[in-house]
mmCIF file of C-alpha atoms and ligand atoms in Angstrom:
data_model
loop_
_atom_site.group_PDB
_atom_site.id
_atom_site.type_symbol
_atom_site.label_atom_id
_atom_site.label_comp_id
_atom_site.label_asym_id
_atom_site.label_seq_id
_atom_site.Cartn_x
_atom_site.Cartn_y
_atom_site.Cartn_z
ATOM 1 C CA UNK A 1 45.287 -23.608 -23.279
ATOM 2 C CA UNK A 2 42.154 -25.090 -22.948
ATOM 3 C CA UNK A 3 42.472 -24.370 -18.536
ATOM 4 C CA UNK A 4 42.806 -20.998 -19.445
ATOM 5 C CA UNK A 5 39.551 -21.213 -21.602
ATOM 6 C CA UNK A 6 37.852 -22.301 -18.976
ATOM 7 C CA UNK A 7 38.823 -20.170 -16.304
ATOM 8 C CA UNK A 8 37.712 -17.183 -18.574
ATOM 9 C CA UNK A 9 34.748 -18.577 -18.786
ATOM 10 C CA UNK A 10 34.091 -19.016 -14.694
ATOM 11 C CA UNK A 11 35.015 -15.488 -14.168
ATOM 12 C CA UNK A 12 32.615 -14.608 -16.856
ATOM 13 C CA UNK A 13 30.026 -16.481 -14.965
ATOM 14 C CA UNK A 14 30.504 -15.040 -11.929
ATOM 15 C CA UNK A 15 31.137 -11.508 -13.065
ATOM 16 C CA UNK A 16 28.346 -11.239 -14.929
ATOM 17 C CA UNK A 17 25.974 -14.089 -15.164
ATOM 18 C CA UNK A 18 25.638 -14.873 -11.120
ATOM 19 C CA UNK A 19 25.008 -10.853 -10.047
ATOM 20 C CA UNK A 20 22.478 -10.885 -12.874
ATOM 21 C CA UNK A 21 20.637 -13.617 -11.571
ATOM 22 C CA UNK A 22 20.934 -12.856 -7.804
ATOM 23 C CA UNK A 23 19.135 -9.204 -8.863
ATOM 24 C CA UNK A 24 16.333 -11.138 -11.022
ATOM 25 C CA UNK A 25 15.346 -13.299 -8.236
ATOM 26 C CA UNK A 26 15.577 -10.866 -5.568
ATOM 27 C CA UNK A 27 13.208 -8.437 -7.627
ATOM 28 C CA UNK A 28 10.894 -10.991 -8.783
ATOM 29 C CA UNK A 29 10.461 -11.458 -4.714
ATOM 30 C CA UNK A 30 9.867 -7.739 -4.493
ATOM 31 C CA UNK A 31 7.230 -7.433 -6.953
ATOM 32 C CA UNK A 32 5.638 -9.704 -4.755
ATOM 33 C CA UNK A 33 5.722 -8.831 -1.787
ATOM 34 C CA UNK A 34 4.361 -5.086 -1.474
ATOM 35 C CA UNK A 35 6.644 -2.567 0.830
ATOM 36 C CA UNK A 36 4.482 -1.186 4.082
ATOM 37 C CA UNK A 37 5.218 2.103 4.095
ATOM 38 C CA UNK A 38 5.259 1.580 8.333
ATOM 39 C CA UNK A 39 4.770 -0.682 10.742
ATOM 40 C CA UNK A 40 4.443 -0.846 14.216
ATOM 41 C CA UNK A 41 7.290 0.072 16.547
ATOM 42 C CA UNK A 42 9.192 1.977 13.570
ATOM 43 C CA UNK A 43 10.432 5.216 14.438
ATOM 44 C CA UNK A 44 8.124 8.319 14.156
ATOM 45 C CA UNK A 45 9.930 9.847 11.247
ATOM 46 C CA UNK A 46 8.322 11.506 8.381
ATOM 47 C CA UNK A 47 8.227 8.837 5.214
ATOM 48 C CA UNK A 48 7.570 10.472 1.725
ATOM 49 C CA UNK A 49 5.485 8.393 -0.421
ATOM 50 C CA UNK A 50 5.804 8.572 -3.642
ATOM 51 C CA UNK A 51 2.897 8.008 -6.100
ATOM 52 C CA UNK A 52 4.424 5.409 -8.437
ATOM 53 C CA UNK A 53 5.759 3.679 -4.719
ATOM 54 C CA UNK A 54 2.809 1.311 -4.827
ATOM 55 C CA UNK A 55 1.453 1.337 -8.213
ATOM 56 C CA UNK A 56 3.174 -1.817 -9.730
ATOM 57 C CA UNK A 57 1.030 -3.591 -6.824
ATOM 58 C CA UNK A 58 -2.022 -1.901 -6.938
ATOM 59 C CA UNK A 59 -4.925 -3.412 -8.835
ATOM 60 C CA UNK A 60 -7.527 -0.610 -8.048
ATOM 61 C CA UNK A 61 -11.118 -1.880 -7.550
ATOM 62 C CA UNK A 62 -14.355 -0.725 -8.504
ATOM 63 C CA UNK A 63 -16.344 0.404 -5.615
ATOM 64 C CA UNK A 64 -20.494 0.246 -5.450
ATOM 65 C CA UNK A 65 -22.082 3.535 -4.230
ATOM 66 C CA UNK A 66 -25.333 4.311 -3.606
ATOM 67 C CA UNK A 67 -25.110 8.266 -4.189
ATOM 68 C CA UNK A 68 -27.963 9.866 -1.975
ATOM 69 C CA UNK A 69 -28.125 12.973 -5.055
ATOM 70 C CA UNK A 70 -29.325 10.822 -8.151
ATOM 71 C CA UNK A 71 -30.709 8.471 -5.577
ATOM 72 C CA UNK A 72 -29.007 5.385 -7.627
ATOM 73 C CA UNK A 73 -26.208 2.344 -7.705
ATOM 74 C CA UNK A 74 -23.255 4.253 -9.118
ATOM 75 C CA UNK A 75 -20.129 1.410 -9.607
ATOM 76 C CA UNK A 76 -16.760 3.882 -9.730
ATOM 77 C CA UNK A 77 -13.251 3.245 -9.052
ATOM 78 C CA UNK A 78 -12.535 3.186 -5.847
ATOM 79 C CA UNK A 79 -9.772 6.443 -6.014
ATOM 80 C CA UNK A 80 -12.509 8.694 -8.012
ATOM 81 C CA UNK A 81 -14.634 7.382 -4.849
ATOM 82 C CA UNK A 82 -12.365 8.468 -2.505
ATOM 83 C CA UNK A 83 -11.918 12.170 -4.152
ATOM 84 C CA UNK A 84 -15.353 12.449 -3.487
ATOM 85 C CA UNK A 85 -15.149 11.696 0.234
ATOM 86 C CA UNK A 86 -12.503 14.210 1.273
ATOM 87 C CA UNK A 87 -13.659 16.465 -0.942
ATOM 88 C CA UNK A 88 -17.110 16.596 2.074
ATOM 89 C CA UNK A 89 -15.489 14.983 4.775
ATOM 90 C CA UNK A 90 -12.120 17.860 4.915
ATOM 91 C CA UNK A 91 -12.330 21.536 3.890
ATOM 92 C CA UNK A 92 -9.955 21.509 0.638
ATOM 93 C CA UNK A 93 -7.907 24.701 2.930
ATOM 94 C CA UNK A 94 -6.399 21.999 4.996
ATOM 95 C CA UNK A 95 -2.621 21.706 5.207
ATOM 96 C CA UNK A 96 -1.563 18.844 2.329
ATOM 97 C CA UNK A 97 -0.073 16.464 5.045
ATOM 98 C CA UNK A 98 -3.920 16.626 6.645
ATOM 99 C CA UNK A 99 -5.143 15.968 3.063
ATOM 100 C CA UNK A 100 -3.454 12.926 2.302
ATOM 101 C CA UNK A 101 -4.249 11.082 6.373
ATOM 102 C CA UNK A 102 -7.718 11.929 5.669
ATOM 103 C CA UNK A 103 -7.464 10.354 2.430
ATOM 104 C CA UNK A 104 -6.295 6.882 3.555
ATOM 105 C CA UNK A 105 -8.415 7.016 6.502
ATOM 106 C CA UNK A 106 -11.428 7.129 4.000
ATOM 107 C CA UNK A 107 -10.106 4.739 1.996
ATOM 108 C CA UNK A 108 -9.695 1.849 5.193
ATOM 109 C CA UNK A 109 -13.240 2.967 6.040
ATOM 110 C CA UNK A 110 -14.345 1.992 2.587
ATOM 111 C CA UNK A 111 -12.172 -1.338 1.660
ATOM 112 C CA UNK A 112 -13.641 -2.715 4.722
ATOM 113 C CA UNK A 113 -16.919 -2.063 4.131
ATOM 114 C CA UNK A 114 -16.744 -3.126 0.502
ATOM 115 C CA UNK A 115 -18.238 -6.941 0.023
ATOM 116 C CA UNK A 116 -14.899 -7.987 -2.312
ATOM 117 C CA UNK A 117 -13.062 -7.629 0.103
ATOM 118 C CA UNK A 118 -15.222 -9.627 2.993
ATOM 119 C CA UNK A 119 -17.504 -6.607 4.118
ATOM 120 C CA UNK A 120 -20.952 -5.766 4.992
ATOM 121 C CA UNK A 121 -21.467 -3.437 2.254
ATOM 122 C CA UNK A 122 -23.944 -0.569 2.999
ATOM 123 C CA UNK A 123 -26.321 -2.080 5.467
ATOM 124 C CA UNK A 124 -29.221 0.550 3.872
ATOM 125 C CA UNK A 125 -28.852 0.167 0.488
ATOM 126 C CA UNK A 126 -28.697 -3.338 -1.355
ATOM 127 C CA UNK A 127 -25.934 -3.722 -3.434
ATOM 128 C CA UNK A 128 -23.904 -0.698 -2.195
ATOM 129 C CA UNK A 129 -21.005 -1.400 -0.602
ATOM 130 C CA UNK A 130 -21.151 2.437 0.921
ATOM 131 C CA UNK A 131 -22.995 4.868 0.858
ATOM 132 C CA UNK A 132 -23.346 9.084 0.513
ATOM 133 C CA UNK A 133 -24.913 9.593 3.997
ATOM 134 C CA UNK A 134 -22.368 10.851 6.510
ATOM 135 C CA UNK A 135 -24.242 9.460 9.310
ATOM 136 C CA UNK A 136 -23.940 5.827 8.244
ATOM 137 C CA UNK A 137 -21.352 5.011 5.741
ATOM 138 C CA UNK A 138 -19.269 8.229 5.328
ATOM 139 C CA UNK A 139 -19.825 11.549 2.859
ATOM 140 C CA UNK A 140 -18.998 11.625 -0.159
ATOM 141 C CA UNK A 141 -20.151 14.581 -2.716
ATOM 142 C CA UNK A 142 -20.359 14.360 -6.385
ATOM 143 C CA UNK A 143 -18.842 17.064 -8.705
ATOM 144 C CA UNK A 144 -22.067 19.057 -9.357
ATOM 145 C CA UNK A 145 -21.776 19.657 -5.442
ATOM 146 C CA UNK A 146 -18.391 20.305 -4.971
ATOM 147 C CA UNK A 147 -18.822 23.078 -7.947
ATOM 148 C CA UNK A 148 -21.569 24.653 -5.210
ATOM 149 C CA UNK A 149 -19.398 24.234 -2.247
ATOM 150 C CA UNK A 150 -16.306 26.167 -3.645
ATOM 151 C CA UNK A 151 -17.244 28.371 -6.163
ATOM 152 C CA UNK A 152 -14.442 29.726 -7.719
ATOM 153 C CA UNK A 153 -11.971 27.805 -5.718
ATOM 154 C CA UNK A 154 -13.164 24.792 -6.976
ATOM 155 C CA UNK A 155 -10.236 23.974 -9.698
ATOM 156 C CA UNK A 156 -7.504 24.873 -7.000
ATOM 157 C CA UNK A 157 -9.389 22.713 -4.136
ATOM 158 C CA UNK A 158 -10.045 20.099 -6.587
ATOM 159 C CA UNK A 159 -6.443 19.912 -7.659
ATOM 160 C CA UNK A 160 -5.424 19.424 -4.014
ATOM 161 C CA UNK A 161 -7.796 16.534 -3.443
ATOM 162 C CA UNK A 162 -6.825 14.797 -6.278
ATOM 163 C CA UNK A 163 -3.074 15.013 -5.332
ATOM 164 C CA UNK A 164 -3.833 14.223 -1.937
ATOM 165 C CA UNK A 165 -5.745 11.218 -3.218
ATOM 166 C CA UNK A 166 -2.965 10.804 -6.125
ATOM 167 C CA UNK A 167 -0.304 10.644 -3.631
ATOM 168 C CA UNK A 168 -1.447 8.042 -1.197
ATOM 169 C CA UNK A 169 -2.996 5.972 -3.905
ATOM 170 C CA UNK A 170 -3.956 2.585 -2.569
ATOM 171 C CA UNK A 171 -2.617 2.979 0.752
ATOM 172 C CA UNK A 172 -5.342 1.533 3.907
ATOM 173 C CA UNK A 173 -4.549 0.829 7.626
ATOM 174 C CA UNK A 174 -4.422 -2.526 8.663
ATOM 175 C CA UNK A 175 -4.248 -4.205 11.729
ATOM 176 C CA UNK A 176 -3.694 -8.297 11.900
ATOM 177 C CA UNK A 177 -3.792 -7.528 8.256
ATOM 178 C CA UNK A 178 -7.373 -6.373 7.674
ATOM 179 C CA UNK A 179 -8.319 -2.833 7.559
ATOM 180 C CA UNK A 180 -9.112 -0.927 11.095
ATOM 181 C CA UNK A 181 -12.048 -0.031 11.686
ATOM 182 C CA UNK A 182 -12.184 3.483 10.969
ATOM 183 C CA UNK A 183 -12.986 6.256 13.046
ATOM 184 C CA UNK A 184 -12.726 10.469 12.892
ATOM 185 C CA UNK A 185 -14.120 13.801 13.754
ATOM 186 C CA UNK A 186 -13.598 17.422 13.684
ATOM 187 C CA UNK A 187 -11.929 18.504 17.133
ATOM 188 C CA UNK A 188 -10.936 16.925 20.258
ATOM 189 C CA UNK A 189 -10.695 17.991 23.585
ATOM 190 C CA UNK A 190 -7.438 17.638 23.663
ATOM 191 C CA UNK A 191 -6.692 14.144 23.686
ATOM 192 C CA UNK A 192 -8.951 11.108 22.145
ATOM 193 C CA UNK A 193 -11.122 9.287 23.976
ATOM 194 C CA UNK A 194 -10.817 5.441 24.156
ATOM 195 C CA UNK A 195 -13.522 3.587 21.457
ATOM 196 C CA UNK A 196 -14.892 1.325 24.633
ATOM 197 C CA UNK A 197 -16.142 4.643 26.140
ATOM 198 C CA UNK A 198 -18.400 5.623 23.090
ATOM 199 C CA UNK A 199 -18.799 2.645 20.878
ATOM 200 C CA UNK A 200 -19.207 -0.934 22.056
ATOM 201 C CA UNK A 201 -15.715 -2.395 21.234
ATOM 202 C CA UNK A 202 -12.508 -2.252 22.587
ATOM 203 C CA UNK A 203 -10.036 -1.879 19.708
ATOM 204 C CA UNK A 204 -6.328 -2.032 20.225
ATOM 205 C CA UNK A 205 -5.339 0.846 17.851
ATOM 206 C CA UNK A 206 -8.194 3.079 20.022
ATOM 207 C CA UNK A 207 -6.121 4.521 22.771
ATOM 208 C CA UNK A 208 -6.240 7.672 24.243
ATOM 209 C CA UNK A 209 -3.906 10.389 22.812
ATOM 210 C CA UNK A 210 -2.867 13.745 23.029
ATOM 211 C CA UNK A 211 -3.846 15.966 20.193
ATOM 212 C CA UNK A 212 -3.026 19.550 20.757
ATOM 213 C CA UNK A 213 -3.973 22.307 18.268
ATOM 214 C CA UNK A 214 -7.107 22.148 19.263
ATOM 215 C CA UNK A 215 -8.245 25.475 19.692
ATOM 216 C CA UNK A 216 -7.919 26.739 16.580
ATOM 217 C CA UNK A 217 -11.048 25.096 15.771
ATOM 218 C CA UNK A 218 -13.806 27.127 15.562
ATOM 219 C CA UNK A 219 -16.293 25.447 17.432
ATOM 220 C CA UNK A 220 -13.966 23.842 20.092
ATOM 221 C CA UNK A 221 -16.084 25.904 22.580
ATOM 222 C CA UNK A 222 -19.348 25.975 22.192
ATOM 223 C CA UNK A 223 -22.676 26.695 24.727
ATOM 224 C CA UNK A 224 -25.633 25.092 24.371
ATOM 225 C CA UNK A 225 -28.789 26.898 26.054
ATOM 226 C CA UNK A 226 -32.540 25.934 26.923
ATOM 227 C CA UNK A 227 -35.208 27.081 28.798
ATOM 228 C CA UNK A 228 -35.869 24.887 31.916
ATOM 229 C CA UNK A 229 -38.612 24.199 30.825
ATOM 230 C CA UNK A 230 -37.600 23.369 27.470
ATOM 231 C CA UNK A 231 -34.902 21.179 28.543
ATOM 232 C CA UNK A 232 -37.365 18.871 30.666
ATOM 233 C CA UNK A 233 -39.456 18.358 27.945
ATOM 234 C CA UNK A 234 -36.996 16.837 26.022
ATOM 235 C CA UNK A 235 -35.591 14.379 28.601
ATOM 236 C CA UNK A 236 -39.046 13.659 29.307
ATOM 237 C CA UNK A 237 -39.610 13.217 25.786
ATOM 238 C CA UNK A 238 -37.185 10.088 26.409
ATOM 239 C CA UNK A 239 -38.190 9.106 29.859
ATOM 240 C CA UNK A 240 -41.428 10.145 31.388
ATOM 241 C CA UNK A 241 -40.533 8.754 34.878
ATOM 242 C CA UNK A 242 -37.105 10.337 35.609
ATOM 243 C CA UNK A 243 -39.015 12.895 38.177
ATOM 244 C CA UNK A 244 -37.652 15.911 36.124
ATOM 245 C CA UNK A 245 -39.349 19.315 35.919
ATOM 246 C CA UNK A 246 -38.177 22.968 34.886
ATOM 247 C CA UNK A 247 -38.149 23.905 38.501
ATOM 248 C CA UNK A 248 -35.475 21.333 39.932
ATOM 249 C CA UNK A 249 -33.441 21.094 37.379
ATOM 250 C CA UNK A 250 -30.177 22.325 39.350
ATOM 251 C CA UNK A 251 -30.721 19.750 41.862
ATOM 252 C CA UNK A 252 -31.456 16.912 39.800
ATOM 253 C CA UNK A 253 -28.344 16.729 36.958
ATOM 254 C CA UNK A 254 -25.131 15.493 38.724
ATOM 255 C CA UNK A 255 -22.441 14.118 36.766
ATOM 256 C CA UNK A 256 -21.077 11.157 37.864
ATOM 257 C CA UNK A 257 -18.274 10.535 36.139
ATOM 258 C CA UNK A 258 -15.711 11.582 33.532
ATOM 259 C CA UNK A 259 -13.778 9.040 31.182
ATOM 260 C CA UNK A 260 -9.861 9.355 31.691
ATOM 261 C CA UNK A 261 -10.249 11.803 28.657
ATOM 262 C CA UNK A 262 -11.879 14.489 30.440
ATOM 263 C CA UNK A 263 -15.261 13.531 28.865
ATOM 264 C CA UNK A 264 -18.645 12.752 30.655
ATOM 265 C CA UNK A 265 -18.808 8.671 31.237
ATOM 266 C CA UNK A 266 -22.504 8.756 33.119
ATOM 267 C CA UNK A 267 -24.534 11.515 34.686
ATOM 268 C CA UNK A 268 -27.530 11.018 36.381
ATOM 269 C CA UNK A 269 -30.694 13.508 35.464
ATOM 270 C CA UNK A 270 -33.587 13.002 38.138
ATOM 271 C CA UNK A 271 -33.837 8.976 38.605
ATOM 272 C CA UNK A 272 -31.952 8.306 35.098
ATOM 273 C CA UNK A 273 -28.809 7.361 35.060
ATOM 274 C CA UNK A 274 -28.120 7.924 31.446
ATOM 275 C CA UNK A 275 -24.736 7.506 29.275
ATOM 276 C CA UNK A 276 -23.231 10.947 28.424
ATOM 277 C CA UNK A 277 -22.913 9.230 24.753
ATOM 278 C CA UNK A 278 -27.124 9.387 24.708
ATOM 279 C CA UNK A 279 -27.030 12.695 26.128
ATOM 280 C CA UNK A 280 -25.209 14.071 23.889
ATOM 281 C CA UNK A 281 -27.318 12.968 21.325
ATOM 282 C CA UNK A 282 -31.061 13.948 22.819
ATOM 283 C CA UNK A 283 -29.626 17.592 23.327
ATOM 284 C CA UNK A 284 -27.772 17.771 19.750
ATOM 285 C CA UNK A 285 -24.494 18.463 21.670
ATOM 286 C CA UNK A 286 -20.844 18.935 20.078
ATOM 287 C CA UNK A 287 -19.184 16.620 22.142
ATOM 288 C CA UNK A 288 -19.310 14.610 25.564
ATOM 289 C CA UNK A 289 -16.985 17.000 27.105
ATOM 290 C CA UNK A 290 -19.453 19.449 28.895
ATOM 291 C CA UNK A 291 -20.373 21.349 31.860
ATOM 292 C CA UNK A 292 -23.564 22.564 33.257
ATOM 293 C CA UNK A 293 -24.335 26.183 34.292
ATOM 294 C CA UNK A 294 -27.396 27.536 35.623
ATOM 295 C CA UNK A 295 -28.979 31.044 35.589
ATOM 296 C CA UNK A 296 -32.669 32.131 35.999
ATOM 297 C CA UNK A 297 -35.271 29.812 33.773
ATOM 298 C CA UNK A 298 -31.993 29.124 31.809
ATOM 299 C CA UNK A 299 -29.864 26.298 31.241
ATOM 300 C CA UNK A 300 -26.388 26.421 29.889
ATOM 301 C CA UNK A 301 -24.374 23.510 28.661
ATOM 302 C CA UNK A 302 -20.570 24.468 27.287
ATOM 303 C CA UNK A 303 -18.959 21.815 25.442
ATOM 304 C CA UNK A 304 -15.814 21.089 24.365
ATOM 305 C CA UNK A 305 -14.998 19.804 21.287
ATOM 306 C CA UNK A 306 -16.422 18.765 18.414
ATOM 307 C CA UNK A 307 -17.234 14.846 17.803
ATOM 308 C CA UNK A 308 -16.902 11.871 19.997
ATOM 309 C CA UNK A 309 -13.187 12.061 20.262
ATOM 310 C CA UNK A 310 -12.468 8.508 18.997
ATOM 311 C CA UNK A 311 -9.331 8.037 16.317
ATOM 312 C CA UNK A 312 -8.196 10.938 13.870
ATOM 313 C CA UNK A 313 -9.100 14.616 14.899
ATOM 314 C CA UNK A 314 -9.418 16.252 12.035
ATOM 315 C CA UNK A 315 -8.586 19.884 13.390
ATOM 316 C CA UNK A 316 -5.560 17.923 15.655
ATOM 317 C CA UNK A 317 -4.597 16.306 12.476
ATOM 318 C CA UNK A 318 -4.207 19.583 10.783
ATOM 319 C CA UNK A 319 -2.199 20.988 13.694
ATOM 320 C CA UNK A 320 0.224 18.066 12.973
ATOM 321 C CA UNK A 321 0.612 18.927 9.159
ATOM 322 C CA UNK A 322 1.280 22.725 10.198
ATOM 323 C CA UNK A 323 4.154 21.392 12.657
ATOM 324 C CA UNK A 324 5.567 19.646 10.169
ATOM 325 C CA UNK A 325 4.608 16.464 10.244
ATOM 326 C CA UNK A 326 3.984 14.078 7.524
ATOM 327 C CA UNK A 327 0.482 12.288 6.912
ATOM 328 C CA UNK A 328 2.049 8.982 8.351
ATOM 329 C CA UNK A 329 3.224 10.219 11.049
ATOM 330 C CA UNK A 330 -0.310 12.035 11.620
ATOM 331 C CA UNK A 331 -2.054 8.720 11.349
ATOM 332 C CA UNK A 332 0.373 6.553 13.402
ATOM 333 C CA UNK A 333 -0.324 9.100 15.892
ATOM 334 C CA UNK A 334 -3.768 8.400 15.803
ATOM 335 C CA UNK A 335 -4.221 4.648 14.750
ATOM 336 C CA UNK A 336 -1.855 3.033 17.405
ATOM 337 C CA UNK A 337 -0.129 -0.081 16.331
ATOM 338 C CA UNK A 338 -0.988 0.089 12.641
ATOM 339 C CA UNK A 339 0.511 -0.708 9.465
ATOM 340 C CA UNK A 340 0.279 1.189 6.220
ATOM 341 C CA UNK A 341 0.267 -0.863 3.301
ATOM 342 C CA UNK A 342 -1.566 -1.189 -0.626
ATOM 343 C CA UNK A 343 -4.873 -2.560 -0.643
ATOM 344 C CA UNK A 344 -4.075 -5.860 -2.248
HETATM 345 ZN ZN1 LIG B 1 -24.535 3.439 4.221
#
């Protein structure tokens, strides 16, 4: 009798004790280790993300801006933070999909820059990790500003950054397990352009894509005009020697190359040989995709594009959401080689 007692009681234990205790330890390993939504070399299929997906891993951090408006140190969470930055960096019209790449893009761009986290911080502010100026850190707008910008669309378009932001909540890029090194823009020429033509580094997850949808944009094409005369003033501005003047300019501005991207690499004006990168910039061009025409005591320089091509188009991203696709399929598009994961 007392056999049969026992055997009861090992197919108790292994009924119900052992499956118990296989689950426990098998979810105490998951709520350790944090899922990647996607990485590298897995399919391109549309993954949904659901908000509470990364929550139980997510300890959200408080993020130090210096906001350019009250001209102050303004510690936030970093998710109110982010709201802030697609709310000036993405019209709120966007498609959703668009919404939410944008989102995690300016979320990577701010976890590395924040000094928890091993960053430089704000290199123009002391003791912001980032700050409000789109030309340095990235934009970010508060409320008061976003009340301006959309008038009475500002509850819908508010609603859609915050789910956009909601629904990606504490998502980055990472490569080698930091976060990339973020870049974006408005409209491409059509494909990217490689980050060793326009910044200094080569980075892996910088390669040149297609990104079609382009035209849509409204200021994919764009001409730029100046008098001759106007024109050599301001390269001379730059460099008195380079032999310029308003009467030879046809002769003296020959490109000399274009990056495998269709974009100006050099170009030589009079003696200068001058990156189209600093061009660009002394002439307050779109992009480094542009041509020269000329007619009578006028210049004409048609661009195309709008930004310096490197990373996420915003307009191409956009395109992608319209198609169908989802926002990580948008940004492994764009960020080659990446993974998606929570900010730990
Ligand atoms: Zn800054």
């Amino acid at each position: 009798m007392k056999r049969w007692i026992d055997v009861i009681i090992l197919i108790v234990v292994m009924v119900l004790i052992l499956p118990s205790l296989i689950v426990a330890i098998f979810s105490k390993r998951d709520s350790t280790v944090p899922p990647p939504i996607f990485q590298p070399g897995e399919e391109e299929e549309s993954i949904k993300v659901k908000e509470s997906d990364g929550a139980a891993y997510y300890d959200e951090p408080t993020i130090t801006l210096y906001n350019h408006y009250s001209k102050a140190l303004e510690p936030m969470p970093l998710e109110e933070y982010v709201e802030g930055v697609l709310a000036a960096e993405m019209p709120a019209s966007f498609e959703m999909e668009a919404l939410k790449a944008q989102a995690v893009a300016a979320r990577t761009l701010a976890v590395r820059k924040m000094k928890a986290s091993g960053g430089s911080g704000c290199t123009n502010h002391k003791g912001a990790d980032v700050c409000s100026q789109y030309s340095h850190c990235q934009a970010w707008i508060p409320k008061s500003q976003q009340e301006k910008n959309w008038g009475n669309k500002y509850e819908e378009n508010a609603q859609r950054i915050h789910r956009a932001v909601g629904e990606t909540r504490g998502y980055i890029m990472t490569y080698n397990d930091k976060p990339i090194e973020v870049f974006f823009y408005s409209t491409s020429n059509g494909k990217t352009e490689d980050s060793a033509e326009v910044f200094s580094a080569a980075l892996p997850y910088y390669t040149i894509v297609d990104s079609p949808g382009e035209e849509s944009a409204p200021r994919f094409r764009e001409t730029f005009s100046f008098t001759n005369k106007k024109f050599a003033e301001i390269f001379k501005g730059k460099s008195p020697k380079s032999g310029l003047s308003a009467g030879n300019l046809k002769e003296s501005i020959k490109i000399l190359n274009r990056t495998e991207s269709g974009r100006v690499g050099t170009l030589m004006v009079g003696d200068i040989k001058i990156k189209a990168t600093d061009f660009r910039v002394m002439y307050g061009l779109n992009s480094t995709d542009f041509s020269f025409r000329y007619e009578g005591d006028k210049i004409y320089i048609d661009t195309v594009g709008y930004g310096h091509g490197v990373g996420m188009s915003q307009t191409g991203a956009n395109a992608m959401a319209l198609a169908g696709k989802g926002f990580t399929e948008i940004l492994k598009h764009y960020y080659r080689g990446v993974k998606l994961q929570i900010f730990l």
